[in-house]
Amino acid sequence: MCGNPLVERCLFPEDAVIAPSSEVTRETIRAINPEGGASIVVEERVTETTISYEIPVLTPSEQVRSLHNGAPAVAMTDPDFAGISVTPFTPGASILGRMVVIAKRPGTSADRMFRVFWHPRAALQSNGLGESQGEQTLLFKASVRAHTYTPAARFADVNTQITQYGAIFGVPARTLNDLLTALDTEAAT
């Protein structure tokens, strides 16, 4: 999640596949066939879209552990309680932010292409515990939310490609940092 200093990078299991999954529900609009027989499909309207990621974290920081509980932890200030932090018990709570997922390609060539999934809004929440290679993993679910905003001027030539759910960028390795820097300020409000 970008734009949130509480979410640090962590390591994922080597067999983890972090990619969006989506479900689309459509409503079929039908009309009487003027030639007789079965009705004809005039249109299929999208009535519901769900996009999410399942994210296993193998090496969570303390901040990520507290987020897994549903909210950032707060340290107690009483000297008798030094080292104690408190996190509210809030099952199902989500932390709203912006999200970037980078599908890296092996190699060292500056021309190798990465795919960058950009989502202007996503809700991160705990999704239980898992196991990988004999180690416990914290499982998160990131649900992509619709968010309408006006992209910055530097994205004007691809403005129509950025939907309310975001966009997928094809990026050469040599310009990856430039894109990530530009996306860091996108949809901040």
Tab-separated table of N, CA, C and O in Angstrom, residues 37-159:
chain	number	residue	atom	x	y	z
A	37	GLY	N	-38.286	-17.611	-32.982
A	37	GLY	CA	-37.296	-18.443	-32.303
A	37	GLY	C	-36.865	-17.837	-30.974
A	37	GLY	O	-37.563	-17.013	-30.387
A	38	ALA	N	-35.707	-18.275	-30.533
A	38	ALA	CA	-35.189	-17.840	-29.226
A	38	ALA	C	-34.926	-16.339	-29.218
A	38	ALA	O	-34.618	-15.722	-30.248
A	39	SER	N	-35.078	-15.752	-28.027
A	39	SER	CA	-34.813	-14.316	-27.904
A	39	SER	C	-33.335	-14.044	-28.179
A	39	SER	O	-32.486	-14.937	-28.119
A	40	ILE	N	-33.027	-12.789	-28.487
A	40	ILE	CA	-31.653	-12.416	-28.793
A	40	ILE	C	-31.092	-11.537	-27.673
A	40	ILE	O	-31.821	-10.810	-27.006
A	41	VAL	N	-29.806	-11.649	-27.471
A	41	VAL	CA	-29.130	-10.840	-26.454
A	41	VAL	C	-28.800	-9.484	-27.064
A	41	VAL	O	-28.116	-9.400	-28.083
A	42	VAL	N	-29.313	-8.429	-26.440
A	42	VAL	CA	-29.080	-7.072	-26.924
A	42	VAL	C	-27.856	-6.475	-26.233
A	42	VAL	O	-27.061	-5.770	-26.840
A	43	GLU	N	-27.714	-6.775	-24.952
A	43	GLU	CA	-26.632	-6.177	-24.183
A	43	GLU	C	-26.374	-7.015	-22.936
A	43	GLU	O	-27.268	-7.706	-22.441
A	44	GLU	N	-25.163	-6.953	-22.442
A	44	GLU	CA	-24.829	-7.524	-21.140
A	44	GLU	C	-24.268	-6.394	-20.288
A	44	GLU	O	-23.220	-5.840	-20.592
A	45	ARG	N	-25.010	-6.041	-19.246
A	45	ARG	CA	-24.579	-4.961	-18.354
A	45	ARG	C	-23.810	-5.549	-17.176
A	45	ARG	O	-24.238	-6.536	-16.580
A	46	VAL	N	-22.712	-4.914	-16.839
A	46	VAL	CA	-21.962	-5.319	-15.661
A	46	VAL	C	-22.683	-4.753	-14.449
A	46	VAL	O	-22.913	-3.549	-14.347
A	47	THR	N	-23.070	-5.627	-13.541
A	47	THR	CA	-23.812	-5.185	-12.359
A	47	THR	C	-22.953	-5.198	-11.096
A	47	THR	O	-23.274	-4.540	-10.122
A	48	GLU	N	-21.871	-5.981	-11.108
A	48	GLU	CA	-21.021	-6.047	-9.926
A	48	GLU	C	-19.632	-6.516	-10.327
A	48	GLU	O	-19.492	-7.414	-11.165
A	49	THR	N	-18.611	-5.922	-9.743
A	49	THR	CA	-17.230	-6.312	-9.989
A	49	THR	C	-16.514	-6.430	-8.656
A	49	THR	O	-16.618	-5.534	-7.816
A	50	THR	N	-15.805	-7.526	-8.456
A	50	THR	CA	-15.008	-7.729	-7.258
A	50	THR	C	-13.591	-8.076	-7.685
A	50	THR	O	-13.392	-9.022	-8.456
A	51	ILE	N	-12.608	-7.307	-7.207
A	51	ILE	CA	-11.202	-7.539	-7.524
A	51	ILE	C	-10.462	-7.652	-6.201
A	51	ILE	O	-10.610	-6.790	-5.334
A	52	SER	N	-9.678	-8.708	-6.055
A	52	SER	CA	-8.949	-8.850	-4.794
A	52	SER	C	-7.623	-9.567	-5.004
A	52	SER	O	-7.392	-10.209	-6.026
A	53	TYR	N	-6.765	-9.425	-4.007
A	53	TYR	CA	-5.471	-10.101	-3.948
A	53	TYR	C	-5.417	-10.877	-2.641
A	53	TYR	O	-5.875	-10.386	-1.610
A	54	GLU	N	-4.837	-12.057	-2.661
A	54	GLU	CA	-4.500	-12.801	-1.451
A	54	GLU	C	-2.994	-12.624	-1.276
A	54	GLU	O	-2.223	-12.917	-2.196
A	55	ILE	N	-2.577	-12.136	-0.094
A	55	ILE	CA	-1.174	-11.791	0.113
A	55	ILE	C	-0.642	-12.524	1.348
A	55	ILE	O	-1.019	-12.195	2.476
A	56	PRO	N	0.246	-13.527	1.158
A	56	PRO	CA	0.881	-14.178	2.301
A	56	PRO	C	2.177	-13.441	2.649
A	56	PRO	O	2.974	-13.118	1.782
A	57	VAL	N	2.398	-13.150	3.924
A	57	VAL	CA	3.613	-12.454	4.348
A	57	VAL	C	4.421	-13.415	5.209
A	57	VAL	O	3.972	-13.855	6.268
A	58	LEU	N	5.636	-13.743	4.746
A	58	LEU	CA	6.492	-14.694	5.437
A	58	LEU	C	7.286	-14.032	6.563
A	58	LEU	O	7.495	-14.618	7.622
A	59	THR	N	7.739	-12.802	6.357
A	59	THR	CA	8.568	-12.113	7.361
A	59	THR	C	7.937	-10.774	7.719
A	59	THR	O	8.425	-9.714	7.328
A	60	PRO	N	6.854	-10.789	8.487
A	60	PRO	CA	6.185	-9.518	8.812
A	60	PRO	C	6.955	-8.702	9.843
A	60	PRO	O	7.520	-9.248	10.786
A	61	SER	N	6.980	-7.395	9.642
A	61	SER	CA	7.523	-6.496	10.656
A	61	SER	C	6.507	-6.394	11.789
A	61	SER	O	5.372	-6.856	11.663
A	62	GLU	N	6.902	-5.768	12.886
A	62	GLU	CA	5.957	-5.574	13.996
A	62	GLU	C	4.770	-4.723	13.547
A	62	GLU	O	3.644	-4.948	13.973
A	63	GLN	N	5.034	-3.740	12.679
A	63	GLN	CA	3.932	-2.903	12.180
A	63	GLN	C	2.949	-3.727	11.369
A	63	GLN	O	1.739	-3.582	11.501
A	64	VAL	N	3.461	-4.619	10.530
A	64	VAL	CA	2.580	-5.463	9.725
A	64	VAL	C	1.812	-6.423	10.628
A	64	VAL	O	0.630	-6.677	10.429
A	65	ARG	N	2.459	-6.926	11.677
A	65	ARG	CA	1.758	-7.798	12.634
A	65	ARG	C	0.582	-7.055	13.282
A	65	ARG	O	-0.495	-7.605	13.450
A	66	SER	N	0.800	-5.791	13.635
A	66	SER	CA	-0.300	-5.039	14.254
A	66	SER	C	-1.399	-4.752	13.237
A	66	SER	O	-2.580	-4.777	13.575
A	67	LEU	N	-1.040	-4.506	11.989
A	67	LEU	CA	-2.048	-4.296	10.949
A	67	LEU	C	-2.856	-5.569	10.727
A	67	LEU	O	-4.036	-5.516	10.399
A	68	HIS	N	-2.217	-6.721	10.907
A	68	HIS	CA	-2.923	-7.996	10.761
A	68	HIS	C	-4.044	-8.114	11.792
A	68	HIS	O	-5.046	-8.774	11.565
A	69	ASN	N	-3.882	-7.417	12.926
A	69	ASN	CA	-4.931	-7.398	13.944
A	69	ASN	C	-6.082	-6.476	13.565
A	69	ASN	O	-7.118	-6.487	14.210
A	70	GLY	N	-5.893	-5.622	12.580
A	70	GLY	CA	-6.972	-4.760	12.112
A	70	GLY	C	-6.714	-3.283	12.243
A	70	GLY	O	-7.479	-2.467	11.755
A	71	ALA	N	-5.640	-2.895	12.939
A	71	ALA	CA	-5.321	-1.479	13.105
A	71	ALA	C	-3.897	-1.369	13.616
A	71	ALA	O	-3.371	-2.304	14.224
A	72	PRO	N	-3.249	-0.229	13.387
A	72	PRO	CA	-1.905	-0.045	13.928
A	72	PRO	C	-1.925	-0.073	15.461
A	72	PRO	O	-2.876	0.381	16.087
A	73	ALA	N	-0.862	-0.608	16.041
A	73	ALA	CA	-0.761	-0.674	17.505
A	73	ALA	C	-0.339	0.683	18.064
A	73	ALA	O	0.322	1.465	17.393
A	74	VAL	N	-0.732	0.945	19.313
A	74	VAL	CA	-0.353	2.161	20.025
A	74	VAL	C	0.387	1.733	21.286
A	74	VAL	O	-0.087	0.872	22.035
A	75	ALA	N	1.556	2.329	21.511
A	75	ALA	CA	2.353	1.995	22.692
A	75	ALA	C	1.765	2.661	23.928
A	75	ALA	O	1.303	3.802	23.875
A	76	MET	N	1.794	1.940	25.049
A	76	MET	CA	1.343	2.509	26.321
A	76	MET	C	2.451	3.416	26.855
A	76	MET	O	3.635	3.115	26.696
A	77	THR	N	2.076	4.533	27.472
A	77	THR	CA	3.062	5.516	27.943
A	77	THR	C	3.377	5.398	29.425
A	77	THR	O	4.386	5.943	29.872
A	78	ASP	N	2.576	4.707	30.189
A	78	ASP	CA	2.841	4.534	31.618
A	78	ASP	C	4.148	3.747	31.777
A	78	ASP	O	4.302	2.678	31.193
A	79	PRO	N	5.101	4.262	32.581
A	79	PRO	CA	6.388	3.574	32.748
A	79	PRO	C	6.242	2.133	33.247
A	79	PRO	O	7.074	1.281	32.925
A	80	ASP	N	5.206	1.845	34.005
A	80	ASP	CA	4.989	0.480	34.488
A	80	ASP	C	4.626	-0.477	33.355
A	80	ASP	O	4.718	-1.689	33.525
A	81	PHE	N	4.167	0.080	32.233
A	81	PHE	CA	3.757	-0.743	31.102
A	81	PHE	C	4.705	-0.579	29.903
A	81	PHE	O	4.303	-0.746	28.757
A	82	ALA	N	5.952	-0.270	30.143
A	82	ALA	CA	6.933	-0.075	29.073
A	82	ALA	C	7.009	-1.314	28.186
A	82	ALA	O	7.039	-2.445	28.679
A	83	GLY	N	6.995	-1.103	26.896
A	83	GLY	CA	7.087	-2.195	25.928
A	83	GLY	C	5.760	-2.820	25.556
A	83	GLY	O	5.710	-3.709	24.711
A	84	ILE	N	4.675	-2.374	26.173
A	84	ILE	CA	3.352	-2.931	25.860
A	84	ILE	C	2.676	-2.050	24.816
A	84	ILE	O	2.677	-0.822	24.925
A	85	SER	N	2.113	-2.697	23.827
A	85	SER	CA	1.326	-1.959	22.837
A	85	SER	C	-0.071	-2.564	22.794
A	85	SER	O	-0.274	-3.719	23.160
A	86	VAL	N	-1.021	-1.774	22.336
A	86	VAL	CA	-2.421	-2.201	22.301
A	86	VAL	C	-2.966	-1.996	20.896
A	86	VAL	O	-2.781	-0.950	20.290
A	87	THR	N	-3.631	-3.035	20.417
A	87	THR	CA	-4.301	-2.982	19.123
A	87	THR	C	-5.770	-3.300	19.362
A	87	THR	O	-6.075	-4.273	20.050
A	88	PRO	N	-6.692	-2.518	18.807
A	88	PRO	CA	-8.106	-2.846	19.002
A	88	PRO	C	-8.443	-4.169	18.322
A	88	PRO	O	-7.904	-4.484	17.266
A	89	PHE	N	-9.301	-4.936	18.955
A	89	PHE	CA	-9.778	-6.180	18.346
A	89	PHE	C	-10.936	-5.808	17.439
A	89	PHE	O	-12.046	-5.523	17.907
A	90	THR	N	-10.673	-5.756	16.142
A	90	THR	CA	-11.679	-5.307	15.182
A	90	THR	C	-11.731	-6.253	13.983
A	90	THR	O	-11.218	-5.939	12.915
A	91	PRO	N	-12.307	-7.446	14.153
A	91	PRO	CA	-12.397	-8.383	13.030
A	91	PRO	C	-13.075	-7.742	11.816
A	91	PRO	O	-14.067	-7.039	11.953
A	92	GLY	N	-12.484	-7.973	10.658
A	92	GLY	CA	-13.061	-7.450	9.426
A	92	GLY	C	-12.682	-6.013	9.120
A	92	GLY	O	-13.060	-5.479	8.085
A	93	ALA	N	-11.939	-5.375	10.024
A	93	ALA	CA	-11.548	-3.985	9.783
A	93	ALA	C	-10.607	-3.907	8.587
A	93	ALA	O	-9.812	-4.810	8.344
A	94	SER	N	-10.699	-2.841	7.848
A	94	SER	CA	-9.852	-2.628	6.683
A	94	SER	C	-9.093	-1.322	6.826
A	94	SER	O	-9.574	-0.371	7.429
A	95	ILE	N	-7.911	-1.302	6.237
A	95	ILE	CA	-7.118	-0.086	6.161
A	95	ILE	C	-7.152	0.351	4.708
A	95	ILE	O	-6.743	-0.399	3.810
A	96	LEU	N	-7.668	1.529	4.458
A	96	LEU	CA	-7.838	2.020	3.096
A	96	LEU	C	-6.588	2.756	2.644
A	96	LEU	O	-6.024	3.558	3.391
A	97	GLY	N	-6.134	2.475	1.438
A	97	GLY	CA	-4.958	3.132	0.890
A	97	GLY	C	-4.900	2.944	-0.607
A	97	GLY	O	-5.865	2.508	-1.242
A	98	ARG	N	-3.764	3.288	-1.176
A	98	ARG	CA	-3.503	3.062	-2.593
A	98	ARG	C	-2.584	1.853	-2.690
A	98	ARG	O	-1.861	1.545	-1.751
A	99	MET	N	-2.590	1.151	-3.816
A	99	MET	CA	-1.839	-0.090	-3.895
A	99	MET	C	-1.112	-0.219	-5.222
A	99	MET	O	-1.673	0.072	-6.281
A	100	VAL	N	0.153	-0.657	-5.132
A	100	VAL	CA	0.963	-0.951	-6.303
A	100	VAL	C	1.490	-2.370	-6.142
A	100	VAL	O	2.034	-2.714	-5.087
A	101	VAL	N	1.318	-3.195	-7.170
A	101	VAL	CA	1.881	-4.543	-7.182
A	101	VAL	C	2.790	-4.623	-8.398
A	101	VAL	O	2.373	-4.303	-9.513
A	102	ILE	N	4.035	-5.039	-8.169
A	102	ILE	CA	5.020	-5.114	-9.253
A	102	ILE	C	5.302	-6.569	-9.561
A	102	ILE	O	5.743	-7.320	-8.690
A	103	ALA	N	5.041	-6.970	-10.792
A	103	ALA	CA	5.376	-8.322	-11.253
A	103	ALA	C	6.752	-8.217	-11.899
A	103	ALA	O	6.889	-7.749	-13.030
A	104	LYS	N	7.778	-8.622	-11.141
A	104	LYS	CA	9.151	-8.503	-11.621
A	104	LYS	C	9.504	-9.667	-12.541
A	104	LYS	O	8.995	-10.767	-12.396
A	105	ARG	N	10.408	-9.392	-13.449
A	105	ARG	CA	10.928	-10.398	-14.359
A	105	ARG	C	12.376	-10.681	-13.980
A	105	ARG	O	13.111	-9.761	-13.609
A	106	PRO	N	12.799	-11.937	-14.066
A	106	PRO	CA	14.188	-12.242	-13.730
A	106	PRO	C	15.153	-11.624	-14.732
A	106	PRO	O	14.779	-11.305	-15.861
A	107	GLY	N	16.378	-11.452	-14.304
A	107	GLY	CA	17.412	-10.925	-15.186
A	107	GLY	C	17.915	-9.588	-14.706
A	107	GLY	O	17.471	-9.049	-13.693
A	108	THR	N	18.853	-9.039	-15.464
A	108	THR	CA	19.460	-7.764	-15.097
A	108	THR	C	19.382	-6.727	-16.204
A	108	THR	O	19.825	-5.605	-16.020
A	109	SER	N	18.824	-7.072	-17.333
A	109	SER	CA	18.743	-6.141	-18.453
A	109	SER	C	17.841	-4.956	-18.110
A	109	SER	O	16.759	-5.122	-17.552
A	110	ALA	N	18.302	-3.762	-18.466
A	110	ALA	CA	17.496	-2.555	-18.243
A	110	ALA	C	16.270	-2.534	-19.154
A	110	ALA	O	15.358	-1.736	-18.947
A	111	ASP	N	16.243	-3.413	-20.165
A	111	ASP	CA	15.119	-3.468	-21.091
A	111	ASP	C	14.070	-4.501	-20.706
A	111	ASP	O	13.021	-4.575	-21.344
A	112	ARG	N	14.333	-5.326	-19.679
A	112	ARG	CA	13.334	-6.327	-19.300
A	112	ARG	C	12.082	-5.602	-18.816
A	112	ARG	O	12.162	-4.553	-18.190
A	113	MET	N	10.945	-6.171	-19.121
A	113	MET	CA	9.676	-5.515	-18.823
A	113	MET	C	9.073	-6.039	-17.532
A	113	MET	O	9.094	-7.239	-17.265
A	114	PHE	N	8.527	-5.117	-16.747
A	114	PHE	CA	7.770	-5.441	-15.548
A	114	PHE	C	6.326	-5.056	-15.805
A	114	PHE	O	6.041	-4.183	-16.621
A	115	ARG	N	5.429	-5.713	-15.082
A	115	ARG	CA	4.037	-5.278	-15.074
A	115	ARG	C	3.782	-4.642	-13.716
A	115	ARG	O	4.105	-5.221	-12.684
A	116	VAL	N	3.195	-3.451	-13.744
A	116	VAL	CA	2.878	-2.733	-12.518
A	116	VAL	C	1.369	-2.555	-12.458
A	116	VAL	O	0.774	-1.918	-13.323
A	117	PHE	N	0.759	-3.154	-11.436
A	117	PHE	CA	-0.680	-3.023	-11.211
A	117	PHE	C	-0.874	-1.843	-10.266
A	117	PHE	O	-0.357	-1.843	-9.154
A	118	TRP	N	-1.612	-0.838	-10.713
A	118	TRP	CA	-1.850	0.376	-9.931
A	118	TRP	C	-3.326	0.450	-9.574
A	118	TRP	O	-4.184	0.360	-10.455
A	119	HIS	N	-3.626	0.583	-8.293
A	119	HIS	CA	-5.003	0.700	-7.832
A	119	HIS	C	-5.118	1.950	-6.964
A	119	HIS	O	-4.460	2.039	-5.923
A	120	PRO	N	-5.938	2.932	-7.378
A	120	PRO	CA	-6.048	4.168	-6.596
A	120	PRO	C	-6.685	3.961	-5.224
A	120	PRO	O	-6.479	4.763	-4.329
A	121	ARG	N	-7.427	2.871	-5.018
A	121	ARG	CA	-7.995	2.568	-3.702
A	121	ARG	C	-8.038	1.057	-3.510
A	121	ARG	O	-8.475	0.309	-4.391
A	122	ALA	N	-7.587	0.634	-2.343
A	122	ALA	CA	-7.665	-0.771	-1.961
A	122	ALA	C	-7.805	-0.837	-0.448
A	122	ALA	O	-7.268	0.002	0.273
A	123	ALA	N	-8.549	-1.815	0.023
A	123	ALA	CA	-8.748	-2.020	1.457
A	123	ALA	C	-7.993	-3.277	1.864
A	123	ALA	O	-8.226	-4.354	1.317
A	124	LEU	N	-7.067	-3.121	2.800
A	124	LEU	CA	-6.249	-4.229	3.281
A	124	LEU	C	-6.821	-4.737	4.595
A	124	LEU	O	-7.102	-3.945	5.503
A	125	GLN	N	-7.001	-6.055	4.695
A	125	GLN	CA	-7.509	-6.611	5.938
A	125	GLN	C	-6.895	-7.980	6.199
A	125	GLN	O	-6.414	-8.646	5.286
A	126	SER	N	-6.928	-8.380	7.456
A	126	SER	CA	-6.429	-9.686	7.870
A	126	SER	C	-7.286	-10.772	7.243
A	126	SER	O	-8.501	-10.641	7.129
A	127	ASN	N	-6.617	-11.864	6.842
A	127	ASN	CA	-7.352	-12.989	6.280
A	127	ASN	C	-6.877	-14.300	6.917
A	127	ASN	O	-6.813	-15.331	6.268
A	128	GLY	N	-6.482	-14.216	8.200
A	128	GLY	CA	-6.098	-15.417	8.926
A	128	GLY	C	-4.621	-15.731	8.850
A	128	GLY	O	-3.789	-14.883	8.528
A	129	LEU	N	-4.293	-16.977	9.146
A	129	LEU	CA	-2.914	-17.451	9.170
A	129	LEU	C	-2.741	-18.568	8.160
A	129	LEU	O	-3.683	-19.299	7.860
A	130	GLY	N	-1.528	-18.696	7.655
A	130	GLY	CA	-1.212	-19.774	6.732
A	130	GLY	C	0.117	-20.393	7.106
A	130	GLY	O	0.679	-20.103	8.165
A	131	GLU	N	0.639	-21.231	6.216
A	131	GLU	CA	1.911	-21.886	6.462
A	131	GLU	C	2.637	-22.033	5.144
A	131	GLU	O	2.036	-22.322	4.113
A	132	SER	N	3.946	-21.805	5.162
A	132	SER	CA	4.768	-21.987	3.974
A	132	SER	C	6.150	-22.439	4.426
A	132	SER	O	6.768	-21.781	5.273
A	133	GLN	N	6.600	-23.551	3.893
A	133	GLN	CA	7.937	-24.063	4.175
A	133	GLN	C	8.174	-24.257	5.675
A	133	GLN	O	9.246	-23.990	6.194
A	134	GLY	N	7.131	-24.670	6.374
A	134	GLY	CA	7.243	-24.898	7.801
A	134	GLY	C	7.181	-23.646	8.648
A	134	GLY	O	7.326	-23.697	9.861
A	135	GLU	N	6.954	-22.489	8.029
A	135	GLU	CA	6.876	-21.213	8.748
A	135	GLU	C	5.456	-20.664	8.676
A	135	GLU	O	4.775	-20.796	7.666
A	136	GLN	N	5.039	-20.027	9.768
A	136	GLN	CA	3.722	-19.399	9.788
A	136	GLN	C	3.743	-18.138	8.919
A	136	GLN	O	4.719	-17.395	8.907
A	137	THR	N	2.682	-17.933	8.163
A	137	THR	CA	2.545	-16.710	7.376
A	137	THR	C	1.287	-15.980	7.825
A	137	THR	O	0.311	-16.596	8.240
A	138	LEU	N	1.343	-14.668	7.763
A	138	LEU	CA	0.153	-13.854	7.980
A	138	LEU	C	-0.506	-13.676	6.628
A	138	LEU	O	0.159	-13.329	5.650
A	139	LEU	N	-1.796	-13.919	6.556
A	139	LEU	CA	-2.513	-13.779	5.293
A	139	LEU	C	-3.312	-12.483	5.306
A	139	LEU	O	-3.977	-12.167	6.296
A	140	PHE	N	-3.223	-11.758	4.214
A	140	PHE	CA	-3.981	-10.530	4.040
A	140	PHE	C	-4.826	-10.656	2.785
A	140	PHE	O	-4.474	-11.374	1.852
A	141	LYS	N	-5.907	-9.922	2.774
A	141	LYS	CA	-6.722	-9.786	1.570
A	141	LYS	C	-6.775	-8.303	1.255
A	141	LYS	O	-7.056	-7.481	2.128
A	142	ALA	N	-6.470	-7.976	0.025
A	142	ALA	CA	-6.584	-6.593	-0.434
A	142	ALA	C	-7.729	-6.548	-1.435
A	142	ALA	O	-7.690	-7.229	-2.461
A	143	SER	N	-8.767	-5.792	-1.113
A	143	SER	CA	-9.927	-5.650	-1.998
A	143	SER	C	-9.817	-4.313	-2.711
A	143	SER	O	-9.741	-3.269	-2.074
A	144	VAL	N	-9.808	-4.362	-4.030
A	144	VAL	CA	-9.699	-3.144	-4.829
A	144	VAL	C	-11.056	-2.451	-4.821
A	144	VAL	O	-12.091	-3.078	-5.032
A	145	ARG	N	-11.044	-1.162	-4.566
A	145	ARG	CA	-12.269	-0.358	-4.524
A	145	ARG	C	-12.299	0.597	-5.718
A	145	ARG	O	-11.259	1.061	-6.180
A	146	ALA	N	-13.479	0.909	-6.168
A	146	ALA	CA	-13.635	1.897	-7.239
A	146	ALA	C	-13.339	3.278	-6.673
A	146	ALA	O	-13.736	3.597	-5.551
A	147	HIS	N	-12.604	4.073	-7.429
A	147	HIS	CA	-12.270	5.438	-7.005
A	147	HIS	C	-12.070	6.284	-8.248
A	147	HIS	O	-11.232	5.968	-9.089
A	148	THR	N	-12.846	7.321	-8.370
A	148	THR	CA	-12.728	8.207	-9.525
A	148	THR	C	-11.903	9.427	-9.141
A	148	THR	O	-12.155	10.045	-8.115
A	149	TYR	N	-10.908	9.710	-9.938
A	149	TYR	CA	-10.067	10.888	-9.723
A	149	TYR	C	-9.534	11.324	-11.073
A	149	TYR	O	-9.646	10.604	-12.066
A	150	THR	N	-8.955	12.500	-11.127
A	150	THR	CA	-8.355	13.000	-12.359
A	150	THR	C	-6.853	12.759	-12.302
A	150	THR	O	-6.177	13.307	-11.427
A	151	PRO	N	-6.330	11.912	-13.192
A	151	PRO	CA	-4.887	11.653	-13.188
A	151	PRO	C	-4.080	12.935	-13.429
A	151	PRO	O	-4.562	13.880	-14.062
A	152	ALA	N	-2.853	12.934	-12.937
A	152	ALA	CA	-1.956	14.082	-13.100
A	152	ALA	C	-1.683	14.339	-14.575
A	152	ALA	O	-1.835	13.446	-15.421
A	153	ALA	N	-1.239	15.541	-14.871
A	153	ALA	CA	-0.976	15.953	-16.254
A	153	ALA	C	0.010	15.027	-16.962
A	153	ALA	O	-0.126	14.779	-18.161
A	154	ARG	N	0.957	14.472	-16.235
A	154	ARG	CA	1.949	13.609	-16.886
A	154	ARG	C	1.337	12.295	-17.384
A	154	ARG	O	1.967	11.562	-18.138
A	155	PHE	N	0.102	11.991	-16.963
A	155	PHE	CA	-0.600	10.809	-17.449
A	155	PHE	C	-1.691	11.168	-18.460
A	155	PHE	O	-2.516	10.316	-18.805
A	156	ALA	N	-1.713	12.409	-18.940
A	156	ALA	CA	-2.775	12.893	-19.830
A	156	ALA	C	-2.911	12.047	-21.095
A	156	ALA	O	-4.026	11.792	-21.554
A	157	ASP	N	-1.802	11.579	-21.654
A	157	ASP	CA	-1.869	10.806	-22.897
A	157	ASP	C	-2.462	9.411	-22.707
A	157	ASP	O	-2.873	8.762	-23.671
A	158	VAL	N	-2.544	8.930	-21.467
A	158	VAL	CA	-3.125	7.613	-21.192
A	158	VAL	C	-4.296	7.718	-20.213
A	158	VAL	O	-4.717	6.710	-19.628
A	159	ASN	N	-4.816	8.892	-20.059
A	159	ASN	CA	-5.900	9.169	-19.117
A	159	ASN	C	-7.061	8.188	-19.258
A	159	ASN	O	-7.611	7.715	-18.273
